[in-house]
Coordinates of N, CA and C and ligand atoms in Angstrom, one line a residue:
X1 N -13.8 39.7 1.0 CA -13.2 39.2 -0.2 C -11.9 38.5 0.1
X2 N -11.7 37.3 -0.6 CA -10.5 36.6 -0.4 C -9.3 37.5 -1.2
X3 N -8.2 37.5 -0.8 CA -6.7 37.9 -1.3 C -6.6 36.4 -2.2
X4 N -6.3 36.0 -3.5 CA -5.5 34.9 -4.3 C -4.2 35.0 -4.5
X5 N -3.3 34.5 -3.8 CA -1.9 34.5 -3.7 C -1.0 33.6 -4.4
X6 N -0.4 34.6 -5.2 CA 0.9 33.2 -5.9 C 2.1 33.3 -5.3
X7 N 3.0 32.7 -5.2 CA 4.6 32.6 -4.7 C 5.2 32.4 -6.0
X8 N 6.4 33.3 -6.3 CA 7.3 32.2 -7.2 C 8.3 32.2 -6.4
X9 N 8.8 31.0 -6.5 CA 10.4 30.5 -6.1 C 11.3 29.8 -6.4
X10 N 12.6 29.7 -5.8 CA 13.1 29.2 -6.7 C 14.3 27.6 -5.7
X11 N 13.6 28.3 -4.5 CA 14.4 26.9 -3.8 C 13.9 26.4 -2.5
X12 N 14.1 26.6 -1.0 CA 14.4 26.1 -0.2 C 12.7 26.4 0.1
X13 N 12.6 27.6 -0.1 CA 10.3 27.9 0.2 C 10.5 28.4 2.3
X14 N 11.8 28.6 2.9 CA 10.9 28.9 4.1 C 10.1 30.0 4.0
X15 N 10.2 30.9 3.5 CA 9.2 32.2 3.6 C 8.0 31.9 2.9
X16 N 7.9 31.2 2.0 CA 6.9 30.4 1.5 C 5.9 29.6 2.8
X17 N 6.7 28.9 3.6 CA 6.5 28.1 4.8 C 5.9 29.1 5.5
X18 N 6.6 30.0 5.7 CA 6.3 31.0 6.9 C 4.5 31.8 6.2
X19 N 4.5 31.9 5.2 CA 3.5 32.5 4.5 C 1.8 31.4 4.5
X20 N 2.4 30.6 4.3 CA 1.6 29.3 4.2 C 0.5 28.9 6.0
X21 N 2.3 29.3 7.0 CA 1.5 28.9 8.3 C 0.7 29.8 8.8
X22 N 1.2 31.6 8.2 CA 0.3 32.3 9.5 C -1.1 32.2 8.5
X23 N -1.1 31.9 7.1 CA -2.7 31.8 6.6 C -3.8 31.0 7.9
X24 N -3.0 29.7 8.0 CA -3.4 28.4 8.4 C -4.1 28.9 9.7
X25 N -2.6 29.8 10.4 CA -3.2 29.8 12.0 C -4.4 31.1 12.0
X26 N -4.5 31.3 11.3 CA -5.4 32.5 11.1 C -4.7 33.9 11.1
X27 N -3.5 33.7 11.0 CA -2.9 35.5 11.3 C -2.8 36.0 10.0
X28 N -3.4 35.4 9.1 CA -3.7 36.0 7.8 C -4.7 35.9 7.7
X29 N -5.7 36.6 7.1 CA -7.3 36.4 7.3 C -7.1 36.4 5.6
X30 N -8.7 36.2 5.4 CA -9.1 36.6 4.2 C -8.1 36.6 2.9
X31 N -7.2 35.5 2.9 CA -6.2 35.2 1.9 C -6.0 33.4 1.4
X32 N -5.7 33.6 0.5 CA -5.4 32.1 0.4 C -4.3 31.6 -0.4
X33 N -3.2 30.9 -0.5 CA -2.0 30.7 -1.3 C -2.7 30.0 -2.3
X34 N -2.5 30.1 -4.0 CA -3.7 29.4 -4.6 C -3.2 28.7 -5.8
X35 N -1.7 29.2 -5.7 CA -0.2 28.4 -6.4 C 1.0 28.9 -6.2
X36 N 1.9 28.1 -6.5 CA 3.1 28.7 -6.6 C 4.1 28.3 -7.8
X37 N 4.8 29.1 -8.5 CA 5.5 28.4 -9.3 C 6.9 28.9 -9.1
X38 N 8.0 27.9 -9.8 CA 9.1 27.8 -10.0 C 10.1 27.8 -11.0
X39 N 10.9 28.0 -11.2 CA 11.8 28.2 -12.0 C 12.7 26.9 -12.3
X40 N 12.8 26.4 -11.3 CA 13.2 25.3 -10.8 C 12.6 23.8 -10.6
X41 N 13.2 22.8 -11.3 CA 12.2 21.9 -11.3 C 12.1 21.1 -9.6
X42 N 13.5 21.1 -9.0 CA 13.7 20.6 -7.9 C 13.5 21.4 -6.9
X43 N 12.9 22.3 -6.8 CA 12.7 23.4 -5.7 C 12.0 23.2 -4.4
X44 N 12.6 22.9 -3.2 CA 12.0 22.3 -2.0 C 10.7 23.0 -2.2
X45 N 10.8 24.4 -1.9 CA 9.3 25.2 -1.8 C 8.3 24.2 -2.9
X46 N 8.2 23.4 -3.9 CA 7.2 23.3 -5.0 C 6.6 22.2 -3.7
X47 N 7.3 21.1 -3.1 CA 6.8 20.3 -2.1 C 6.3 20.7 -1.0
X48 N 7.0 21.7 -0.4 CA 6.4 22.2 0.6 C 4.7 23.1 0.0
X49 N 4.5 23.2 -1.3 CA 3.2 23.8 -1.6 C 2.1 22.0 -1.6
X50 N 3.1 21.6 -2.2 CA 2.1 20.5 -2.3 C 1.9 19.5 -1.4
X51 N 2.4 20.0 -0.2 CA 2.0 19.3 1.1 C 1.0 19.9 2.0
X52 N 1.1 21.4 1.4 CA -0.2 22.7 1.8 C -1.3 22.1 1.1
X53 N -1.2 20.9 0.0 CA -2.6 20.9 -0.8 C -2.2 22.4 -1.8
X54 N -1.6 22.8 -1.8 CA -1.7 23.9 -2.9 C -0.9 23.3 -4.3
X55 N -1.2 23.8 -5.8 CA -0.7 23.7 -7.0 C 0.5 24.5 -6.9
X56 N 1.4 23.8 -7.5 CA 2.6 23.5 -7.5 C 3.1 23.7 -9.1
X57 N 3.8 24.7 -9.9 CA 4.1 24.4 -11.0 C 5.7 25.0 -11.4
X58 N 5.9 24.2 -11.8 CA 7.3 24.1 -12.8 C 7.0 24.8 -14.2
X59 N 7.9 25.9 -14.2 CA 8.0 26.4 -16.1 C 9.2 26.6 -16.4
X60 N 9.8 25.8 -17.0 CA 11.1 25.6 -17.6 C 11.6 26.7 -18.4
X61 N 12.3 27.4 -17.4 CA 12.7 28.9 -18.7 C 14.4 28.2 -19.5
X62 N 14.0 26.8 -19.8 CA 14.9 26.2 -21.4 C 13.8 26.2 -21.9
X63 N 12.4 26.6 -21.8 CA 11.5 26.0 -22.8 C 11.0 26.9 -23.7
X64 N 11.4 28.4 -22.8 CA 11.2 30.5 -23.4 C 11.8 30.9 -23.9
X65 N 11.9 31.7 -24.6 CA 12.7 33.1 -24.5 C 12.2 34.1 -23.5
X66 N 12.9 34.8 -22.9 CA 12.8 35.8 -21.8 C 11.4 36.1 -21.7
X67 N 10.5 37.0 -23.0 CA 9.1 37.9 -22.9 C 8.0 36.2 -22.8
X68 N 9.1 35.4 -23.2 CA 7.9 34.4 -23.6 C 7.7 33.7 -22.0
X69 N 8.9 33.9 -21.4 CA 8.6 33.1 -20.0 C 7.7 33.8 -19.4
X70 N 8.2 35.5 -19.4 CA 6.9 36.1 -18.5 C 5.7 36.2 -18.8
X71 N 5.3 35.9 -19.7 CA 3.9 35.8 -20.5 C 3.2 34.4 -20.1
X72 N 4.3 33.1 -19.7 CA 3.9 31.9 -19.4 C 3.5 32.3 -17.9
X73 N 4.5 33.0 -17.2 CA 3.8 33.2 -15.6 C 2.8 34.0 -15.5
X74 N 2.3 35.1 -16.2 CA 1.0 35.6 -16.0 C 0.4 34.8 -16.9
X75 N 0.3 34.1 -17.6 CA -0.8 32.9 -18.0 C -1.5 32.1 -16.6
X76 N -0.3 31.8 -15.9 CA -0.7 30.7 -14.8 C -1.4 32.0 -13.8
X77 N -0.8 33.4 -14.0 CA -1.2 34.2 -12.4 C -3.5 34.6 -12.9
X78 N -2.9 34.9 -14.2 CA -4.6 34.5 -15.3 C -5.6 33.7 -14.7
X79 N -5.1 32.4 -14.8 CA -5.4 31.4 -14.4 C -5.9 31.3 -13.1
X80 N -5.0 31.6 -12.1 CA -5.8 31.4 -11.1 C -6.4 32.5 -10.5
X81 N -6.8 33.3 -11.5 CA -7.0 34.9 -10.9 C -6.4 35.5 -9.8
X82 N -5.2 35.9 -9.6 CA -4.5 36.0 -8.9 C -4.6 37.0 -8.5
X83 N -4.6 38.5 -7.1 CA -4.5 39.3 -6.9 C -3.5 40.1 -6.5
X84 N -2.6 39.1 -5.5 CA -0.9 39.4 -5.0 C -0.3 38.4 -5.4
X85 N 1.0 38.7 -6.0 CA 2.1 37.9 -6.5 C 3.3 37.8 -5.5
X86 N 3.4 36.9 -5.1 CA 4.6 37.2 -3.7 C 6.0 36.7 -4.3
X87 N 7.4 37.3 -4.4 CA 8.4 37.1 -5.0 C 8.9 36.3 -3.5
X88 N 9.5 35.0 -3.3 CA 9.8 34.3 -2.1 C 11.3 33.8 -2.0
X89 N 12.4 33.8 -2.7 CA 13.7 33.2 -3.1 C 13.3 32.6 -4.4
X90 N 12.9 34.0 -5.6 CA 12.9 33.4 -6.7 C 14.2 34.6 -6.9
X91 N 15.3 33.4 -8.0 CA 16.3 34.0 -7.9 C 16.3 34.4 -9.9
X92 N 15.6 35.2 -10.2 CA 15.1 35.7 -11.8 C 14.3 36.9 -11.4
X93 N 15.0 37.5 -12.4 CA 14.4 39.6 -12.9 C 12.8 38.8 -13.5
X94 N 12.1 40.1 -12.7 CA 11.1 39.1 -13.3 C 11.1 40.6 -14.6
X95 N 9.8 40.2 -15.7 CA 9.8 41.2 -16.7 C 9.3 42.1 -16.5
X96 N 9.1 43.3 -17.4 CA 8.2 44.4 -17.0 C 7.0 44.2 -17.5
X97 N 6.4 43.1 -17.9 CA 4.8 43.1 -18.6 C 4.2 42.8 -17.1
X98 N 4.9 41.5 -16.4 CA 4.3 41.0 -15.2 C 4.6 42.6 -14.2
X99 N 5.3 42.8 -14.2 CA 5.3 44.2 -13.5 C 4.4 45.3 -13.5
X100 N 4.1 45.6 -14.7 CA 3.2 46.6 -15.0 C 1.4 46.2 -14.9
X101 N 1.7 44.7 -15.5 CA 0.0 44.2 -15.0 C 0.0 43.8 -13.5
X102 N 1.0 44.3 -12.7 CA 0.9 44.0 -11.4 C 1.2 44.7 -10.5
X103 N 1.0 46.3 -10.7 CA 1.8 47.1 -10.3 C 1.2 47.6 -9.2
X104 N 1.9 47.5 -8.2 CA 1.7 47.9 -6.3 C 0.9 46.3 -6.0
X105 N 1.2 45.3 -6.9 CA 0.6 44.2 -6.1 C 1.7 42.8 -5.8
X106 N 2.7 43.3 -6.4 CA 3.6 42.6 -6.3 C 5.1 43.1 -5.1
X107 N 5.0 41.7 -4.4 CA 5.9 42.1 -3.3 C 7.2 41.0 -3.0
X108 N 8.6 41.8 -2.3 CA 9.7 40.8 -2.0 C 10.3 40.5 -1.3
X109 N 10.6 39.5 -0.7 CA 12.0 40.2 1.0 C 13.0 39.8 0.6
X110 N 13.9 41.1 0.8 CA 15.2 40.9 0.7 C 15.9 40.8 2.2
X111 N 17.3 40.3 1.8 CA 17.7 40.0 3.4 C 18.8 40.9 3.9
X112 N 18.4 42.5 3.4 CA 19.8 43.6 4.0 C 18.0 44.7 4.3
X113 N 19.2 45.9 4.6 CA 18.3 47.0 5.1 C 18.5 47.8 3.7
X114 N 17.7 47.5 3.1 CA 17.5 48.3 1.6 C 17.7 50.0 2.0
X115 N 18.0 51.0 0.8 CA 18.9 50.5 0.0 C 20.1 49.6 -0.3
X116 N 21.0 49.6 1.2 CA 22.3 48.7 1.0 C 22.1 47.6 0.8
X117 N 22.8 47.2 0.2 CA 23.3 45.7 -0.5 C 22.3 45.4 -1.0
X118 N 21.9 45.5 -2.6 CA 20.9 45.3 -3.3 C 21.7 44.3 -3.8
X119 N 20.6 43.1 -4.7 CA 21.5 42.0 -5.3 C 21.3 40.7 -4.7
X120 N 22.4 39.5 -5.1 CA 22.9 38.8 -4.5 C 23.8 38.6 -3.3
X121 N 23.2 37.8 -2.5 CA 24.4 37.2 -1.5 C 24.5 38.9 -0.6
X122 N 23.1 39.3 -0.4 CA 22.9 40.9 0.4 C 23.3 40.2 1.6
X123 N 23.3 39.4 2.5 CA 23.9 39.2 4.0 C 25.5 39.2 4.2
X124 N 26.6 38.2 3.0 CA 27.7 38.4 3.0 C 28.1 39.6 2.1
X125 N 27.4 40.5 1.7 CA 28.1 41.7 1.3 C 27.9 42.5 2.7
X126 N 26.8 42.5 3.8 CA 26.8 43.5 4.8 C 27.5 42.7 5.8
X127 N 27.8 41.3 5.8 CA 28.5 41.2 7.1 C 30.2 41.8 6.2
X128 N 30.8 41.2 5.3 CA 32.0 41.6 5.1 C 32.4 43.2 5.1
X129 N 31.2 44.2 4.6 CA 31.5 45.6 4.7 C 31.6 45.5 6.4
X130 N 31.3 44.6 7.5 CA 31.6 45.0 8.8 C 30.3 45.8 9.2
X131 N 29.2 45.9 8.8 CA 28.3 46.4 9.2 C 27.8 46.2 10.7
X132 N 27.5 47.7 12.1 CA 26.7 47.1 13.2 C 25.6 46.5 13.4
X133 N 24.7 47.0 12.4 CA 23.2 46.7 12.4 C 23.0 45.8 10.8
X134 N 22.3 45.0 10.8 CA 22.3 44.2 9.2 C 20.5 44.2 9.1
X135 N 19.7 43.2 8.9 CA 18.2 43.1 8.9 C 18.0 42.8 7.5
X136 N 16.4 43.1 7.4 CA 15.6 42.8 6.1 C 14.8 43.5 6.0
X137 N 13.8 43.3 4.6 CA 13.0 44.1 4.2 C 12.1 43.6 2.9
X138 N 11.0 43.8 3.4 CA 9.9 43.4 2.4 C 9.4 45.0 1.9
X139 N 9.1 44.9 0.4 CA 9.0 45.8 -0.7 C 8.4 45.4 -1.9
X140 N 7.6 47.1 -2.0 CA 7.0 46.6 -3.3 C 8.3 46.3 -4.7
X141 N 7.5 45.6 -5.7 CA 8.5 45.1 -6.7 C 8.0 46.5 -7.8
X142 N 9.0 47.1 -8.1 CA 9.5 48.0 -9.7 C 10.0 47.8 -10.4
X143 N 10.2 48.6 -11.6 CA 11.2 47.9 -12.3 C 12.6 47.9 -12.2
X144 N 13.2 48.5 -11.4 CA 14.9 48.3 -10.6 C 14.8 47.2 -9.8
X145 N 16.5 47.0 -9.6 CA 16.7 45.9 -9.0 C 16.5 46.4 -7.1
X146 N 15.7 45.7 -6.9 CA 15.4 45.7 -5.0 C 15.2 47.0 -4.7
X147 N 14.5 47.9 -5.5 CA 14.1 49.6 -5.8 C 13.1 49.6 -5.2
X148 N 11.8 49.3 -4.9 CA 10.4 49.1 -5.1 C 9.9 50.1 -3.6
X149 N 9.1 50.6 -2.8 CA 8.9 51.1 -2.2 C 8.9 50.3 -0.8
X150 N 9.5 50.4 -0.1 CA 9.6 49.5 1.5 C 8.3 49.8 2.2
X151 N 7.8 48.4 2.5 CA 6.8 48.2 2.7 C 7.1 48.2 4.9
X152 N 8.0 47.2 5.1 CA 8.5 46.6 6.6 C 10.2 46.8 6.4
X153 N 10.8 46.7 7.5 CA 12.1 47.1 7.6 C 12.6 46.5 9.3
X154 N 13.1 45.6 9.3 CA 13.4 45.0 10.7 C 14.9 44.6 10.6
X155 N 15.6 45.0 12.0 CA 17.1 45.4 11.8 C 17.5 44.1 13.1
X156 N 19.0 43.8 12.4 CA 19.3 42.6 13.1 C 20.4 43.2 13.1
X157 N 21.1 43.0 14.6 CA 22.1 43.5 14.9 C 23.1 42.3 14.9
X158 N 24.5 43.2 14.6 CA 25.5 42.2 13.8 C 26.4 41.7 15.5
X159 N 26.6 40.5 16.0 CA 27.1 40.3 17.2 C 28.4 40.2 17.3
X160 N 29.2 39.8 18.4 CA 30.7 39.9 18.3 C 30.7 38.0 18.2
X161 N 31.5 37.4 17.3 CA 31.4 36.4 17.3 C 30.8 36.0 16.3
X162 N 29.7 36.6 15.2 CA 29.0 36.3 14.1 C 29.7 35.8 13.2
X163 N 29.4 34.9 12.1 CA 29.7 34.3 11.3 C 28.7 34.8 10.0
X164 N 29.2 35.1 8.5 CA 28.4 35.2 8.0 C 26.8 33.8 8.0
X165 N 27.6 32.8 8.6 CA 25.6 32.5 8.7 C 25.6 32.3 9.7
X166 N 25.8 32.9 11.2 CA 25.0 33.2 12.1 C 24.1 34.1 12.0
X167 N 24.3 35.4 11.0 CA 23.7 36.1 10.9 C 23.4 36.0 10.0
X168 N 23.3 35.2 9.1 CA 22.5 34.7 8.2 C 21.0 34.5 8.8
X169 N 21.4 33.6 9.7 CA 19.9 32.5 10.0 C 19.3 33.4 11.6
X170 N 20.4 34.5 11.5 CA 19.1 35.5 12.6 C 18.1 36.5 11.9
X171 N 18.9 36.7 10.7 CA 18.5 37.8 9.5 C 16.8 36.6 9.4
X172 N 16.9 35.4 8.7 CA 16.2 34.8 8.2 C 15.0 34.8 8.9
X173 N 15.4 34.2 10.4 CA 14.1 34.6 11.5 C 13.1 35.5 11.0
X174 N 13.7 36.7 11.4 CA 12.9 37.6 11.2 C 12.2 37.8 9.8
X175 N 12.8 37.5 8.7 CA 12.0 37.3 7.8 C 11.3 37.1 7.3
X176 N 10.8 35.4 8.5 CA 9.9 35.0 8.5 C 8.6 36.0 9.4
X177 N 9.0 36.8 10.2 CA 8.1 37.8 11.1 C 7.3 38.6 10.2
X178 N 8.4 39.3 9.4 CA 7.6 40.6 8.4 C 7.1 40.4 7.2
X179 N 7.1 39.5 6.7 CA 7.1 38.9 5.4 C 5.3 38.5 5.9
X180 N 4.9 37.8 6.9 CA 3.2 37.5 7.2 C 3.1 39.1 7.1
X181 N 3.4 39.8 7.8 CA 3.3 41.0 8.6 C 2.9 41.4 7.4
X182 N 3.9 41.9 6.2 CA 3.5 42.5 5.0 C 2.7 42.3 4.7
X183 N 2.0 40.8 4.4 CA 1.2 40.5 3.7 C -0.6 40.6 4.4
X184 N -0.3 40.4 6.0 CA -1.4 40.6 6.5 C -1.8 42.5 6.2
X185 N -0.7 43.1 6.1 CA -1.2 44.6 6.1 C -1.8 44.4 4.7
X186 N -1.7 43.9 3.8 CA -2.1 43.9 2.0 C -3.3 44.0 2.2
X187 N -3.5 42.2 3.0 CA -5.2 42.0 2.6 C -5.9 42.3 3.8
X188 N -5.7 43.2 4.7 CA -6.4 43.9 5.4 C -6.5 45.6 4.7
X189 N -5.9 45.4 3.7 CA -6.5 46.8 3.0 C -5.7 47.8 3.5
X190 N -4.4 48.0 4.6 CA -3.8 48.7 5.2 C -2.4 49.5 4.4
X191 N -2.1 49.4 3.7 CA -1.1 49.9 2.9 C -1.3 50.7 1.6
X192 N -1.0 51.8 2.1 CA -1.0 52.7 0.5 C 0.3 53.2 0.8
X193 N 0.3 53.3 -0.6 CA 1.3 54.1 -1.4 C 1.3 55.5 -1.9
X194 N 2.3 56.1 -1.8 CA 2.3 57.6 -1.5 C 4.0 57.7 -2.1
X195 N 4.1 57.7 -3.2 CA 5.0 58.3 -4.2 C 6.1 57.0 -3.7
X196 N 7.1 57.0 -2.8 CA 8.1 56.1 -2.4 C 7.6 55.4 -1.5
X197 N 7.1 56.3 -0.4 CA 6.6 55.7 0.9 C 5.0 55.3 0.9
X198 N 5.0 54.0 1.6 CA 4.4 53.1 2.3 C 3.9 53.3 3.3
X199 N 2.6 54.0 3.0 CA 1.8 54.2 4.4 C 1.1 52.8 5.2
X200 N 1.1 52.7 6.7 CA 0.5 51.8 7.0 C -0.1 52.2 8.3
X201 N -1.4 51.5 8.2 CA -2.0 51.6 9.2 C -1.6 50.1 10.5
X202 N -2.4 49.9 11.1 CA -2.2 49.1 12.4 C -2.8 47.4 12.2
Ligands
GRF1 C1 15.8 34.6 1.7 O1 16.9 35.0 2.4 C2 15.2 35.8 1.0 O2 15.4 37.0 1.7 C3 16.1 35.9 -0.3 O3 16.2 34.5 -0.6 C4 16.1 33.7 0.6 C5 15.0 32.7 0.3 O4 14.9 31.8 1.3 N1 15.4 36.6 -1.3 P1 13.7 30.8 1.3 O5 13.7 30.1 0.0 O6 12.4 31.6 1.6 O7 13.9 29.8 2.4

């Protein structure tokens, strides 16, 4: 069985990129990216899908009210029958309707070692707390903010000399690592869920 994959995003798409290549090279089997949409009408990621050959869509949340926008993105996730929803640098709470019709199939990376620094701008809140170790983390999505059960967990150590974006863009690397990683464990059938924790097999 194929995995049908959506992305929403809301800007630059490397994780989107990174998601797109390990399909291509085969390090994702049995999946396929089958849209992505945006919040954003200028959103590098919408090009970067439509240079994949993948559908690309724009939904103007001036055009919603809140319940009405999330009703317009599972319209499109409807649409393409979608199975996993991949959250990629989409920077919007998504609702609880899409949550609850999507629940343990919706996934996100954030760019700290969850729980710390939930939110915005998670790399300059952990480099300015002075943190040794910083990293990322892909998780399932709940209804709290960056709550959802940790799926992968990869730790980047904070160097002498760092700049909030040096370690920015070492954090990001790796992002790109576990974020296939997550997704290959999905649609290989390898991840259950067990109350908080995220069992995974190999
Ligand atoms: C990444 O740092 C991700 O962890 C965060 O937003 C950023 C998105 O980057 N949620 P990109 O759009 O995937 O390049």
């Amino acid at each position: 069985m194929t995995v049908k994959i959506a992305v929403l995003v809301s800007g630059r798409g490397s994780n989107l990129q990174a998601i797109m290549d390990s399909i291509q090279k085969g390090y994702i089997k049995n999946a396929t990216v089958n849209v992505v949409i945006s919040n954003k009408a200028n959103a590098y990621a919408l090009e970067r899908a439509r240079n994949h050959g993948i559908d690309a869509v724009f939904l103007d949340p001036g055009e919603y009210d809140r319940d009405e926008y999330d009703r317009a993105i599972l319209n499109v996730l409807s649409q393409y029958d979608i199975d996993l929803l991949l959250l990629a640098g989409y920077f919007r709470l998504l609702g609880n309707e899409i949550i609850i019709a999507y629940r343990n199939r919706i996934m996100n990376i954030h760019p700290s070692l969850l729980p710390a620094f939930k939110g915005l701008h998670a790399q300059k809140q952990a480099f300015e707390y002075g943190v040794k170790v910083a990293g990322c983390t892909v998780h399932f999505v709940d209804e709290g903010l960056d709550s959802g059960p940790i799926i992968i967990q990869k730790c980047v150590p904070v160097l002498t000399g760092d700049t909030e974006e040096t370690l920015t863009a070492r954090i990001l690397e790796q992002e790109h690592v576990i974020y296939p990683e997550a997704v290959r464990l999905f649609t290989e059938g390898k991840l259950k869920i067990e109350g908080r924790n995220v069992v995974t097999g190999n």
